[in-house]
Amino acid sequence: MSTPRVAAIHDLSGFGRCSLTVALPILSAMGVQCCPLPTAFLSTHTGGFEGFTFLDMTDEMPEVARHWASLGLRFDAVYSGFLGSARQIGVVEDLIRDFRGDGVVVVDPVMGDSGTVYRTYTPEMCAGMARLARRADVITPNLTEAALLLGMPYGELPTGEAGLRSVVERLSLEGRRSVVLTGAGLEPGATGAMCFDASTGRTEAVQTRRVEQDFHGTGDVFSSVLTGALVRGMSLMEAAGEAAEFVRACAERTAAENLPMREGVDFEPLLGLLTRPASSFSDQPPHFQRDAD
Ligand code: PXL
């Protein structure tokens, strides 16, 4: 199998582990080539830091797309996340049209968390994100983003297993789009995702132990593992299970270390969990060079 290739359309934040600084190492560890297309360059992410810089890359993005098209590039997935301007919605729609081919389109409709919209997101951007999400094969909203996509107040989102099932089914565009709703716990002490798989028409939950502390960027970690697993041929449910377990392992480790929430999860030492041993890439036994006697 040739190395799968993903176009990753997210911001690059210098400090605070999210978006591209998460997607690049995770996809690489999974044996997937990650081609970054930054939507903005920030000194840090916008959650919990004051005075961050923000360089909007909107004008550069169509130029990158033009060059990629001239090279005849194709991607096994187009994977988008945090966007830097309302105008980028149209740019990403064009990118999806031009590069989706037979690949999968994963849109993480990044807009907010814990009932609050992120600082740089305007109502126009949120409306645009809902439009962009219509082009996706798979969307990965958290509960806040699900409420925004459904146009309902966060506090009125249905809860419990039946409620969460109804949310993903309503978000599925009558069964045409897969939905992985993150941060969906079915009982105290559990968390995970409620998933609607458009290829089977089934709704199922994946659950794991909940780490009580929240960390920045876990949605990006989750969606990056999910995208890598999908392009490596896993089913949606298997991919969601991998993503949920990796996020849990990262959050457990980070909670034990008492790191500040805004620094994200300390995932780097755990990247090996996503990598198959090098020997599994070969049917030859390892060859050792011996010194001549
Ligand atoms: O993790 C989502 C995210 C991505 N990128 C930037 C952010 C956030 C959330 O705050 O600020 C720049």
Coordinates of C-alpha atoms and ligand atoms in Angstrom, one line a residue:
M1 CA 0.0 0.0 0.0
S2 CA 1.4 3.4 -0.9
T3 CA 1.7 6.0 1.9
P4 CA -1.7 7.7 2.2
R5 CA -1.6 11.5 1.8
V6 CA -3.8 14.0 3.7
A7 CA -4.2 17.8 2.9
A8 CA -4.5 19.3 6.4
I9 CA -6.1 22.8 6.4
H10 CA -5.8 24.2 9.9
D11 CA -4.0 27.0 11.7
L12 CA -0.3 26.8 12.8
S13 CA -0.1 27.9 16.4
G14 CA 3.5 28.2 17.7
F15 CA 2.7 27.3 21.3
G16 CA -0.1 25.4 22.9
R17 CA -0.4 22.0 21.0
C18 CA -3.4 22.2 18.7
S19 CA -4.3 22.1 15.0
L20 CA -1.2 21.6 12.7
T21 CA 1.3 21.0 15.6
V22 CA -0.9 18.1 16.5
A23 CA -2.0 16.9 13.1
L24 CA 1.5 16.7 11.6
P25 CA 3.1 14.5 14.2
I26 CA 0.1 12.3 14.7
L27 CA -0.5 11.6 11.0
S28 CA 3.2 11.0 10.5
A29 CA 3.3 8.6 13.4
M30 CA 0.4 6.7 11.8
G31 CA 2.4 6.3 8.5
V32 CA 0.3 9.0 6.7
Q33 CA 1.9 11.9 4.8
C34 CA 0.5 15.2 6.1
C35 CA 0.6 18.2 3.7
P36 CA -0.2 21.3 5.7
L37 CA -2.1 24.2 4.3
P38 CA -2.0 26.8 7.2
T39 CA -5.1 29.0 7.5
A40 CA -3.3 31.4 9.9
F41 CA -0.1 31.6 11.9
L42 CA -0.5 32.5 15.5
S43 CA 2.0 32.8 18.3
T44 CA -0.3 30.7 20.5
H45 CA -3.8 29.4 20.2
T46 CA -6.6 31.7 21.3
G47 CA -7.7 29.8 24.4
G48 CA -6.1 31.0 27.6
F49 CA -3.4 33.3 26.2
E50 CA -3.5 37.1 26.0
G51 CA -1.9 39.2 23.3
F52 CA -1.4 36.4 20.7
T53 CA -0.3 37.3 17.2
F54 CA -2.5 36.3 14.2
L55 CA -1.4 36.3 10.6
D56 CA -4.3 35.6 8.3
M57 CA -3.3 33.3 5.4
T58 CA -6.5 33.7 3.3
D59 CA -4.8 35.3 0.3
E60 CA -2.0 32.7 0.2
M61 CA -4.4 29.7 0.3
P62 CA -5.7 29.8 -3.3
E63 CA -2.1 30.3 -4.5
V64 CA -1.1 27.1 -2.8
A65 CA -4.1 25.3 -4.2
R66 CA -3.2 26.5 -7.7
H67 CA 0.3 25.2 -7.4
W68 CA -0.8 21.9 -6.0
A69 CA -3.3 21.5 -8.9
S70 CA -0.6 22.3 -11.4
L71 CA 1.4 19.4 -9.9
G72 CA -1.6 17.1 -10.3
L73 CA -1.6 16.3 -6.6
R74 CA -4.3 14.0 -5.2
F75 CA -5.1 13.3 -1.6
D76 CA -6.6 10.4 0.2
A77 CA -8.2 12.9 2.6
V78 CA -8.9 16.6 2.7
Y79 CA -9.1 17.4 6.4
S80 CA -10.0 20.9 7.6
G81 CA -10.3 22.5 11.1
F82 CA -9.8 26.0 12.5
L83 CA -10.3 28.7 9.9
G84 CA -8.9 32.2 10.0
S85 CA -11.6 34.3 8.2
A86 CA -15.1 34.1 6.7
R87 CA -13.6 34.3 3.2
Q88 CA -11.7 31.0 3.8
I89 CA -15.0 29.1 3.8
G90 CA -15.2 29.6 0.0
V91 CA -11.5 28.9 -0.5
V92 CA -11.8 25.6 1.4
E93 CA -15.0 24.7 -0.5
D94 CA -13.0 25.1 -3.7
L95 CA -10.1 23.0 -2.3
I96 CA -12.5 20.2 -1.5
R97 CA -14.1 20.3 -4.9
D98 CA -10.7 20.3 -6.7
F99 CA -8.8 17.7 -4.5
R100 CA -11.4 15.4 -3.0
G101 CA -11.1 12.8 -5.9
D102 CA -12.0 9.4 -4.4
G103 CA -10.7 10.4 -1.0
V104 CA -12.6 11.2 2.2
V105 CA -13.5 14.7 3.3
V106 CA -13.2 15.3 7.0
V107 CA -14.5 18.6 8.3
D108 CA -13.9 19.4 11.9
P109 CA -16.3 22.3 12.3
V110 CA -14.0 24.1 14.9
M111 CA -16.0 26.9 16.4
G112 CA -16.1 26.6 20.1
D113 CA -16.1 24.5 23.3
S114 CA -17.9 24.2 26.6
G115 CA -20.8 26.3 25.3
T116 CA -18.6 29.2 24.2
V117 CA -17.7 30.3 20.7
Y118 CA -13.9 30.9 20.2
R119 CA -12.8 34.6 20.3
T120 CA -11.9 34.9 16.6
Y121 CA -15.1 33.3 15.3
T122 CA -17.8 35.7 14.0
P123 CA -21.5 34.7 13.4
E124 CA -20.7 34.9 9.7
M125 CA -17.9 32.3 10.1
C126 CA -20.1 30.0 12.1
A127 CA -22.8 30.2 9.4
G128 CA -20.1 29.5 6.8
M129 CA -18.7 26.6 8.8
A130 CA -22.2 25.0 8.6
R131 CA -22.2 25.5 4.8
L132 CA -18.7 24.0 4.6
A133 CA -19.7 21.0 6.7
R134 CA -22.3 20.1 4.0
R135 CA -19.4 19.2 1.7
A136 CA -18.0 16.7 4.2
D137 CA -18.2 12.9 4.2
V138 CA -17.4 13.0 8.0
I139 CA -17.9 15.8 10.5
T140 CA -16.4 15.7 14.0
P141 CA -18.2 18.4 16.1
N142 CA -18.1 18.6 19.9
L143 CA -21.4 19.3 21.7
T144 CA -20.9 23.1 21.4
E145 CA -20.4 22.9 17.7
A146 CA -23.3 20.4 17.2
A147 CA -25.6 23.0 18.8
L148 CA -24.2 25.7 16.5
L149 CA -24.7 23.5 13.5
L150 CA -28.3 22.7 14.5
G151 CA -29.0 26.4 15.3
M152 CA -30.1 25.7 18.9
P153 CA -28.9 27.0 22.2
Y154 CA -26.2 24.8 23.8
G155 CA -28.3 24.4 26.9
E156 CA -31.1 22.9 24.9
L157 CA -29.1 20.1 23.2
P158 CA -30.7 16.7 24.0
T159 CA -28.7 14.6 26.5
G160 CA -28.6 10.9 27.4
E161 CA -28.1 8.1 25.0
A162 CA -31.4 8.7 23.1
G163 CA -30.7 12.4 23.0
L164 CA -27.2 12.0 21.6
R165 CA -28.4 9.5 19.0
S166 CA -31.0 12.0 17.9
V167 CA -28.3 14.8 17.6
V168 CA -26.0 12.7 15.3
E169 CA -29.0 11.6 13.2
R170 CA -30.2 15.1 12.8
L171 CA -26.7 16.2 11.8
S172 CA -26.4 13.4 9.2
L173 CA -28.2 15.3 6.4
E174 CA -30.8 12.4 6.1
G175 CA -28.1 9.8 6.3
R176 CA -25.8 11.2 3.6
R177 CA -23.0 12.3 6.0
S178 CA -21.2 10.5 8.8
V179 CA -21.1 12.2 12.1
V180 CA -18.7 11.7 15.0
L181 CA -19.9 13.7 18.0
T182 CA -17.1 14.1 20.5
G183 CA -17.3 14.6 24.2
A184 CA -20.3 12.3 24.4
G185 CA -20.4 10.3 27.6
L186 CA -23.2 7.9 28.2
E187 CA -22.7 7.5 32.0
P188 CA -20.8 9.3 34.8
G189 CA -17.1 8.6 34.5
A190 CA -17.3 7.8 30.8
T191 CA -16.7 9.8 27.6
G192 CA -16.3 9.1 24.0
A193 CA -18.1 9.7 20.7
M194 CA -21.6 9.0 19.4
C195 CA -21.1 8.0 15.7
F196 CA -23.5 7.8 12.8
D197 CA -21.9 5.9 9.9
A198 CA -23.4 6.9 6.6
S199 CA -22.0 3.8 4.9
T200 CA -23.9 1.4 7.2
G201 CA -26.8 3.6 8.4
R202 CA -25.9 2.6 12.0
T203 CA -25.6 4.8 15.1
E204 CA -23.2 3.5 17.7
A205 CA -21.3 4.9 20.7
V206 CA -17.6 4.4 21.5
Q207 CA -16.9 4.9 25.2
T208 CA -13.8 5.1 27.3
R209 CA -12.8 6.3 30.9
R210 CA -13.3 10.0 31.3
V211 CA -10.3 12.0 32.7
E212 CA -12.0 14.7 34.9
Q213 CA -9.6 17.5 33.8
D214 CA -10.1 19.2 30.4
F215 CA -7.2 20.1 28.1
H216 CA -6.9 22.3 25.1
G217 CA -6.6 20.7 21.7
T218 CA -8.1 17.3 22.5
G219 CA -10.6 17.7 19.7
D220 CA -7.7 18.2 17.3
V221 CA -5.9 15.1 18.6
F222 CA -9.1 13.1 18.2
S223 CA -9.9 14.3 14.7
S224 CA -6.3 13.8 13.5
V225 CA -6.2 10.2 14.8
L226 CA -9.6 9.5 13.3
T227 CA -8.5 10.9 9.9
G228 CA -5.3 8.9 10.0
A229 CA -7.2 5.7 10.9
L230 CA -9.8 6.3 8.1
V231 CA -7.1 6.7 5.4
R232 CA -5.4 3.6 6.7
G233 CA -8.6 1.7 6.0
M234 CA -10.4 1.4 9.3
S235 CA -14.2 1.7 9.6
L236 CA -15.6 4.8 11.1
M237 CA -16.4 3.1 14.5
E238 CA -12.9 1.5 14.7
A239 CA -11.3 4.9 13.8
A240 CA -13.4 6.6 16.5
G241 CA -12.4 3.9 19.0
E242 CA -8.7 4.5 18.2
A243 CA -9.1 8.2 18.5
A244 CA -11.0 8.0 21.9
E245 CA -8.4 5.7 23.4
F246 CA -5.5 7.8 22.3
V247 CA -7.0 11.0 23.7
R248 CA -7.7 9.1 27.0
A249 CA -4.1 7.9 27.2
C250 CA -2.9 11.5 26.5
A251 CA -5.3 13.1 29.0
E252 CA -4.4 10.6 31.8
R253 CA -0.7 11.2 31.3
T254 CA -1.1 15.0 31.3
A255 CA -3.4 15.0 34.3
A256 CA -0.9 13.0 36.2
E257 CA 1.8 15.6 35.3
N258 CA -0.4 18.5 36.4
L259 CA 0.3 20.5 33.3
P260 CA -1.7 23.7 32.6
M261 CA -4.8 23.1 30.5
R262 CA -3.7 25.7 27.9
E263 CA -0.6 23.8 27.0
G264 CA -2.6 20.9 25.5
V265 CA -2.0 17.3 26.1
D266 CA 1.5 15.9 26.5
F267 CA 1.0 13.5 23.6
E268 CA 4.6 13.3 22.2
P269 CA 5.8 10.5 24.4
L270 CA 2.7 8.5 23.4
L271 CA 3.1 8.8 19.6
G272 CA 4.6 5.3 19.6
L273 CA 1.1 3.9 20.4
L274 CA 0.1 5.0 16.9
T275 CA 3.1 3.5 15.1
R276 CA 3.4 -0.1 14.1
P277 CA 6.8 -1.6 14.8
A278 CA 9.2 -1.0 11.9
S279 CA 9.6 -4.8 11.5
S280 CA 5.9 -5.1 10.6
F281 CA 6.7 -3.2 7.3
S282 CA 8.9 -6.0 6.1
D283 CA 8.5 -9.8 5.7
Q284 CA 12.3 -10.1 5.8
P285 CA 14.0 -10.8 9.1
P286 CA 16.2 -7.9 10.2
H287 CA 19.7 -8.1 8.7
F288 CA 22.7 -7.5 11.0
Q289 CA 26.1 -6.6 9.5
R290 CA 28.9 -8.6 11.3
D291 CA 32.5 -7.6 11.4
A292 CA 34.6 -10.0 9.4
D293 CA 36.5 -12.4 11.7
Ligands
PXL1 O1 -8.3 23.5 19.2 C1 -9.1 24.4 18.5 C2 -8.3 25.6 18.1 C3 -7.5 25.6 17.0 N1 -6.7 26.6 16.7 C4 -6.7 27.8 17.4 C5 -7.5 27.9 18.5 C6 -8.3 26.8 18.9 C7 -9.2 26.9 20.1 O2 -9.2 27.8 20.8 O3 -7.5 29.0 19.2 C8 -5.9 28.9 17.0

